[in-house]
Amino acid sequence: MASRTLLIPSFLDDHFPLLRRAFASARWQPVLLTQDQGLADLGLRYIHSDMCYPAVLVAGQILRALDSGQYDVHSCGVLIGQAGDECRGSCFIRILRRVLDRAGYPEVALVSLNVRGIDRQDALPLNPGMIGKALAAAVWGDTLAIARDQLRPLEARPGSVQALWQQWVDTLDQDLVRTPSHREILARCREITASFRAVETVQRPVQDVAVVGEIYTKNCRLGNWNLRDYLAANGCRIHVGGLTWQALYYMDAHTLKGPAAHRAAYRIVQQAVGSIQKEMVDILRAAGFRTLPPLSQLKAEAAGLAPLNVTVADGWLIAAEAAGWAGQGCRKILCVQPFACLPGHIFGKGQYASLQRKLPHVRLVSVDYDASTGEGTVLSRVRMLLDETLPSF
């Protein structure tokens, strides 16, 4: 069978450059999309504005790539992840099918990535090699992002930390041609942290800012308008929970649902991922970097602060991460989400007022991103947090 091109929309900036290796097979050759101009306007030609902002951006990015003429649409597919929960994005593959048909691309295949049995006829088959590569990419992506974000405001030579991040991405990309072992994954984590610790830095005033919220908006520069670059340029040491926390939250939430066999399988994978995450956290902390506690500990510490029975969308993870970063000394927390994300507004944003009352020494500021929102509106809310002087406790 001839190899086909699998287009992967931007989603997790720090992980997809590595995760794409997990999606490679004899049938599919993955290509990570990078277009970023006019995507919302293009997406809104085919998707109503009441759909969430990430869906609009993803549709726009896919159409921009297909319109470019770079890809043979007759041997081309698009990878779409589906959580299988109450998020409207869980049915996005059907919406996107209509978008592609209306835009004149009925021959482009849609490939569903999920572990919930959705659209089985279009699903990307999972196998142990794919899962092993995805685990390595998640752990390495988390390690790289944590080290980079905490050193960027202190670098002596502007751009040196980002350059080191890119060097490691290139190196690890080659490592992922095959599936790394548990020992190899952790050995690379030690090498990564040591190399970042060797970067020349200077002492200058910084403020610690944590970012929590909806997964796309928190992790994709398209969805948050290059928020991390803005914060780093304004002297902020940035703290963001990684993909391993998100994946373990998802597994933890879904052990409460579905057939007994599925719940048991989730628990087995959850234990394996949780074990390597704990070792990753230990390596990062030994090198002097701050991280959230491992997910199991984070959940236990969030009891009474987060509604642990709320597993819709990002559910209790948002409040738990905010409380976790507060425990790490981050008193300024940006809570980001896309406008029109219904589960996010109800189950995410709905927690902020209660959480603020329970953490009076911390300041939480909510920021919504949308195609209809002006840059000035968003930046004014971010600056509200950065410019505030918090009282001592």
Coordinates of C-alpha atoms in Angstrom, one line a residue:
M1 CA 0.0 0.0 0.0
A2 CA 1.4 3.4 -1.0
S3 CA 2.2 5.8 1.8
R4 CA -0.3 8.7 2.1
T5 CA 0.2 12.2 3.7
L6 CA -1.4 12.6 7.1
L7 CA -1.8 16.3 7.9
I8 CA -1.7 17.1 11.7
P9 CA -3.2 20.5 12.7
S10 CA -1.3 22.4 15.4
F11 CA -2.5 21.5 18.9
L12 CA 0.4 21.1 21.4
D13 CA 3.3 23.3 20.4
D14 CA 5.8 21.5 22.7
H15 CA 4.7 18.0 22.0
F16 CA 3.4 17.5 18.4
P17 CA 6.9 18.0 16.8
L18 CA 7.8 14.8 18.6
L19 CA 4.4 13.1 18.8
R20 CA 4.1 13.1 15.0
R21 CA 6.6 10.2 15.0
A22 CA 4.0 8.1 16.8
F23 CA 1.6 8.5 14.0
A24 CA 4.0 7.3 11.2
S25 CA 3.3 4.0 9.6
A26 CA 3.5 2.2 6.3
R27 CA 0.2 3.8 5.3
W28 CA 0.7 7.3 6.7
Q29 CA 3.5 9.9 6.5
P30 CA 2.7 12.6 9.1
V31 CA 3.1 16.3 8.4
L32 CA 2.7 18.9 11.1
L33 CA 0.9 22.0 9.9
T34 CA 2.4 25.4 10.7
Q35 CA 0.3 27.9 8.8
D36 CA -0.8 30.8 11.0
Q37 CA -2.1 33.6 8.8
G38 CA -5.8 34.4 8.5
L39 CA -6.9 31.1 9.9
A40 CA -9.9 32.3 11.9
D41 CA -11.3 34.2 8.9
L42 CA -11.0 31.2 6.7
G43 CA -12.5 28.9 9.3
L44 CA -15.5 31.2 9.8
R45 CA -16.4 30.9 6.2
Y46 CA -17.5 27.3 6.9
I47 CA -18.1 27.1 10.7
H48 CA -20.6 29.2 12.6
S49 CA -19.1 31.6 15.1
D50 CA -20.9 29.9 18.0
M51 CA -18.5 26.9 17.6
C52 CA -15.5 27.1 19.9
Y53 CA -12.4 29.1 18.7
P54 CA -10.1 26.0 18.5
A55 CA -12.5 24.3 16.0
V56 CA -12.5 27.5 13.9
L57 CA -8.7 27.7 13.9
V58 CA -8.2 23.9 13.2
A59 CA -10.6 24.1 10.2
G60 CA -8.9 27.2 8.9
Q61 CA -5.4 25.6 9.2
I62 CA -6.5 22.5 7.4
L63 CA -8.1 24.5 4.6
R64 CA -5.1 26.8 4.3
A65 CA -2.9 23.8 3.8
L66 CA -5.1 22.1 1.2
D67 CA -5.5 25.4 -0.7
S68 CA -1.8 25.9 -0.8
G69 CA -1.4 23.2 -3.5
Q70 CA 1.5 21.5 -1.6
Y71 CA -0.4 18.3 -1.1
D72 CA -2.1 15.8 -3.4
V73 CA -5.6 15.8 -2.0
H74 CA -6.3 12.4 -3.5
S75 CA -3.6 10.8 -1.2
C76 CA -4.1 13.0 1.8
G77 CA -5.7 12.6 5.2
V78 CA -6.3 14.8 8.2
L79 CA -5.7 13.5 11.8
I80 CA -8.4 14.7 14.3
G81 CA -8.3 13.8 18.0
Q82 CA -11.6 13.1 19.7
A83 CA -11.9 13.0 23.5
G84 CA -15.2 11.2 23.5
D85 CA -16.6 13.3 26.3
E86 CA -19.1 16.2 26.6
C87 CA -16.9 18.6 24.6
R88 CA -18.5 19.6 21.3
G89 CA -15.2 18.9 19.7
S90 CA -16.0 15.2 20.2
C91 CA -18.2 15.4 17.1
F92 CA -15.9 17.7 15.2
I93 CA -14.9 15.0 12.8
R94 CA -18.4 15.1 11.4
I95 CA -18.5 18.9 11.3
L96 CA -15.1 18.9 9.5
R97 CA -16.3 16.3 7.0
R98 CA -19.1 18.8 5.9
V99 CA -16.5 21.6 5.8
L100 CA -14.2 19.7 3.5
D101 CA -17.0 18.7 1.2
R102 CA -18.3 22.3 0.9
A103 CA -14.8 23.6 0.3
G104 CA -14.3 21.2 -2.6
Y105 CA -12.2 18.5 -0.9
P106 CA -14.5 15.4 -0.6
E107 CA -11.6 13.1 -1.4
V108 CA -9.5 14.1 1.7
A109 CA -9.8 11.4 4.3
L110 CA -10.5 12.1 8.0
V111 CA -8.6 9.9 10.5
S112 CA -10.0 9.8 14.0
L113 CA -7.5 9.5 16.9
N114 CA -9.3 8.3 20.1
V115 CA -9.5 5.5 22.6
R116 CA -13.2 5.5 22.9
G117 CA -14.2 3.5 19.8
I118 CA -15.6 6.6 18.0
D119 CA -15.8 6.3 14.2
R120 CA -14.1 2.9 14.2
Q121 CA -14.0 2.8 10.4
D122 CA -11.9 5.9 10.3
A123 CA -9.8 5.4 13.4
L124 CA -6.0 5.4 13.5
P125 CA -5.1 1.9 14.7
L126 CA -3.3 1.9 18.1
N127 CA -0.4 -0.4 18.7
P128 CA 2.3 -0.8 21.4
G129 CA 5.0 0.9 19.3
M130 CA 2.7 4.0 18.8
I131 CA 1.9 4.1 22.5
G132 CA 5.5 3.8 23.5
K133 CA 6.6 6.6 21.2
A134 CA 3.7 8.8 22.4
L135 CA 4.8 8.3 26.0
A136 CA 8.4 9.2 25.2
A137 CA 7.2 12.3 23.3
A138 CA 4.9 13.4 26.2
V139 CA 7.7 13.0 28.8
W140 CA 10.3 14.7 26.8
G141 CA 8.0 17.4 25.7
D142 CA 7.1 18.2 29.3
T143 CA 10.7 18.2 30.4
L144 CA 11.8 20.5 27.6
A145 CA 8.9 22.9 28.0
I146 CA 9.3 23.2 31.8
A147 CA 13.1 23.8 31.6
R148 CA 12.7 26.3 28.7
D149 CA 9.9 28.4 30.2
Q150 CA 11.6 28.7 33.6
L151 CA 14.9 29.8 32.1
R152 CA 13.9 32.1 29.2
P153 CA 13.5 35.3 31.3
L154 CA 17.0 34.8 32.8
E155 CA 19.0 33.9 29.7
A156 CA 22.2 36.0 29.2
R157 CA 22.0 35.7 25.4
P158 CA 18.5 36.3 24.0
G159 CA 17.2 33.3 22.1
S160 CA 19.8 30.8 23.5
V161 CA 17.2 28.9 25.5
Q162 CA 14.8 28.5 22.6
A163 CA 17.7 27.5 20.4
L164 CA 18.6 24.7 22.9
W165 CA 15.0 23.6 22.9
Q166 CA 15.0 23.3 19.1
Q167 CA 18.3 21.4 19.2
W168 CA 16.8 18.9 21.6
V169 CA 13.6 18.5 19.5
D170 CA 15.8 17.7 16.4
T171 CA 17.8 15.1 18.4
L172 CA 14.8 13.5 20.1
D173 CA 12.9 13.4 16.8
Q174 CA 15.6 11.0 15.5
D175 CA 15.5 9.0 18.7
L176 CA 11.8 8.4 18.0
V177 CA 12.5 6.6 14.8
R178 CA 12.3 3.6 17.1
T179 CA 10.5 3.1 20.4
P180 CA 12.7 4.1 23.4
S181 CA 12.8 2.1 26.5
H182 CA 11.8 3.3 30.0
R183 CA 15.5 3.7 30.9
E184 CA 16.3 5.6 27.7
I185 CA 13.4 8.0 28.2
L186 CA 14.6 8.9 31.7
A187 CA 18.3 9.1 30.7
R188 CA 17.4 11.7 28.1
C189 CA 15.4 13.6 30.7
R190 CA 18.6 13.8 32.8
E191 CA 20.6 15.0 29.8
I192 CA 18.0 17.6 28.9
T193 CA 17.9 19.1 32.4
A194 CA 21.7 19.2 32.7
S195 CA 22.0 20.9 29.3
F196 CA 19.5 23.6 30.3
R197 CA 21.2 24.1 33.6
A198 CA 24.5 24.8 31.7
V199 CA 22.9 27.8 29.8
E200 CA 24.4 31.1 30.9
T201 CA 21.9 33.1 32.9
V202 CA 21.9 36.5 34.7
Q203 CA 20.1 37.5 37.8
R204 CA 17.2 39.9 37.0
P205 CA 13.8 40.5 38.5
V206 CA 11.2 38.0 37.4
Q207 CA 7.7 37.2 38.5
D208 CA 6.2 33.7 38.5
V209 CA 3.0 33.3 36.4
A210 CA 1.2 30.0 36.1
V211 CA -1.2 29.3 33.1
V212 CA -4.1 26.9 33.6
G213 CA -7.2 26.2 31.5
E214 CA -8.5 24.5 28.4
I215 CA -5.9 22.2 26.8
Y216 CA -5.7 23.8 23.3
T217 CA -5.7 27.4 24.6
K218 CA -3.1 26.6 27.2
N219 CA -0.7 24.8 24.8
C220 CA -1.2 26.2 21.3
R221 CA 0.2 29.6 20.3
L222 CA -2.6 30.0 17.7
G223 CA -5.2 29.6 20.4
N224 CA -3.5 31.9 22.9
W225 CA -1.9 34.4 20.5
N226 CA 1.7 33.6 21.5
L227 CA 1.0 34.1 25.2
R228 CA 4.2 32.4 26.3
D229 CA 6.3 34.6 24.2
Y230 CA 4.5 37.7 25.5
L231 CA 5.0 36.6 29.1
A232 CA 8.7 35.7 28.7
A233 CA 9.3 39.1 27.0
N234 CA 7.8 40.7 30.0
G235 CA 10.0 39.1 32.6
C236 CA 7.8 36.2 33.6
R237 CA 8.9 32.7 34.6
I238 CA 6.1 30.6 33.1
H239 CA 4.6 27.5 34.7
V240 CA 2.3 25.3 32.7
G241 CA 1.1 21.7 33.5
G242 CA 2.3 19.3 30.9
L243 CA 0.8 16.6 28.7
T244 CA 1.5 13.8 31.1
W245 CA -0.7 15.5 33.7
Q246 CA -3.5 16.0 31.1
A247 CA -3.2 12.4 29.9
L248 CA -3.3 11.0 33.4
Y249 CA -6.3 13.2 34.3
Y250 CA -8.1 11.8 31.2
M251 CA -7.3 8.3 32.2
D252 CA -8.3 8.9 35.8
A253 CA -11.6 10.4 34.7
H254 CA -12.4 7.7 32.3
T255 CA -11.7 4.9 34.8
L256 CA -15.1 6.0 36.1
K257 CA -16.9 5.3 32.8
G258 CA -17.5 2.5 30.3
P259 CA -17.3 -1.3 30.5
A260 CA -15.3 -3.0 33.3
A261 CA -12.6 -4.2 30.8
H262 CA -12.0 -0.7 29.6
R263 CA -11.7 0.6 33.1
A264 CA -9.2 -2.1 34.0
A265 CA -7.1 -1.3 30.9
Y266 CA -7.1 2.4 31.8
R267 CA -5.9 1.6 35.3
I268 CA -3.0 -0.5 33.9
V269 CA -1.8 2.2 31.5
Q270 CA -2.4 4.9 34.2
Q271 CA -0.1 3.1 36.6
A272 CA 2.7 2.8 34.0
V273 CA 2.4 6.5 32.9
G274 CA 2.1 7.6 36.5
S275 CA 5.3 5.8 37.5
I276 CA 7.4 7.4 34.7
Q277 CA 5.8 10.8 35.4
K278 CA 6.9 10.6 39.1
E279 CA 10.5 9.9 38.0
M280 CA 10.4 12.8 35.5
V281 CA 9.2 15.1 38.3
D282 CA 12.1 13.9 40.5
I283 CA 14.6 14.6 37.8
L284 CA 13.3 18.1 37.1
R285 CA 13.2 19.0 40.8
A286 CA 16.7 17.7 41.4
A287 CA 17.9 20.0 38.6
G288 CA 16.2 23.0 40.4
F289 CA 13.0 23.3 38.3
R290 CA 9.5 23.7 39.7
T291 CA 6.8 21.3 38.6
L292 CA 3.4 20.3 39.7
P293 CA 3.3 17.2 41.9
P294 CA 2.6 13.9 40.1
L295 CA -1.0 13.7 39.1
S296 CA -2.0 11.3 41.9
Q297 CA -0.5 13.6 44.5
L298 CA -1.9 16.7 42.8
K299 CA -5.4 15.2 43.0
A300 CA -5.1 14.3 46.6
E301 CA -3.9 17.7 47.5
A302 CA -6.8 19.3 45.6
A303 CA -9.4 17.7 47.8
G304 CA -11.6 20.4 49.2
L305 CA -10.3 22.9 46.6
A306 CA -11.4 21.3 43.4
P307 CA -14.7 19.4 42.7
L308 CA -13.0 16.0 42.1
N309 CA -16.3 14.4 40.8
V310 CA -16.4 16.9 37.9
T311 CA -14.7 15.2 35.0
V312 CA -16.4 17.0 32.1
A313 CA -13.8 18.4 29.7
D314 CA -10.8 19.7 31.7
G315 CA -13.0 19.4 34.8
W316 CA -11.2 19.4 38.2
L317 CA -7.8 19.5 36.6
I318 CA -8.0 23.2 36.1
A319 CA -8.7 24.0 39.7
A320 CA -6.2 21.3 40.9
E321 CA -3.4 22.8 38.7
A322 CA -4.2 26.3 40.0
A323 CA -4.0 25.1 43.6
G324 CA -0.9 23.0 42.8
W325 CA 1.0 26.0 41.3
A326 CA -0.1 28.2 44.3
G327 CA 1.5 25.5 46.5
Q328 CA 4.7 26.0 44.4
G329 CA 4.7 29.7 45.2
C330 CA 3.0 31.0 42.1
R331 CA 0.7 33.7 43.3
K332 CA -0.4 34.9 39.8
I333 CA -2.4 32.5 37.7
L334 CA -3.9 33.1 34.3
C335 CA -6.9 31.0 33.6
V336 CA -7.3 30.7 29.8
Q337 CA -10.1 29.3 27.7
P338 CA -11.7 29.7 24.3
F339 CA -15.0 31.7 24.2
A340 CA -17.9 29.5 23.2
C341 CA -16.4 26.4 24.9
L342 CA -19.6 25.5 26.8
P343 CA -18.0 22.8 29.1
G344 CA -15.1 25.2 29.8
H345 CA -17.3 28.0 30.8
I346 CA -19.5 25.9 33.1
F347 CA -17.1 23.4 34.5
G348 CA -13.9 25.4 34.2
K349 CA -14.7 29.0 34.6
G350 CA -17.4 28.2 37.0
Q351 CA -14.8 27.1 39.6
Y352 CA -12.8 30.3 39.6
A353 CA -14.8 32.4 42.1
S354 CA -14.9 29.5 44.6
L355 CA -11.2 28.8 44.1
Q356 CA -10.3 32.5 44.6
R357 CA -12.1 32.5 47.9
K358 CA -10.3 29.4 49.1
L359 CA -6.9 30.8 47.9
P360 CA -7.0 34.4 49.1
H361 CA -3.2 34.9 48.8
V362 CA -3.4 34.1 45.0
R363 CA -4.8 36.2 42.2
L364 CA -6.6 34.4 39.4
V365 CA -7.5 36.3 36.2
S366 CA -9.6 34.7 33.5
V367 CA -8.9 35.4 29.8
D368 CA -11.1 34.3 26.9
Y369 CA -9.8 34.0 23.4
D370 CA -12.1 34.3 20.3
A371 CA -12.1 35.4 16.7
S372 CA -14.4 38.3 17.7
T373 CA -12.1 39.5 20.6
G374 CA -9.6 42.3 20.1
E375 CA -6.0 41.9 21.0
G376 CA -6.2 44.9 23.3
T377 CA -9.0 43.3 25.3
V378 CA -7.0 40.2 26.0
L379 CA -3.7 42.0 26.7
S380 CA -5.4 44.4 29.1
R381 CA -6.5 41.4 31.2
V382 CA -3.1 39.8 31.1
R383 CA -1.5 43.1 32.1
M384 CA -4.1 43.4 34.9
L385 CA -2.5 40.4 36.4
L386 CA 1.2 41.2 35.7
D387 CA 1.0 44.8 37.0
E388 CA -0.8 44.0 40.2
T389 CA 1.2 44.2 43.4
L390 CA -0.1 41.5 45.7
P391 CA -0.1 42.0 49.5
S392 CA 2.3 40.0 51.6
F393 CA 1.0 37.0 53.5

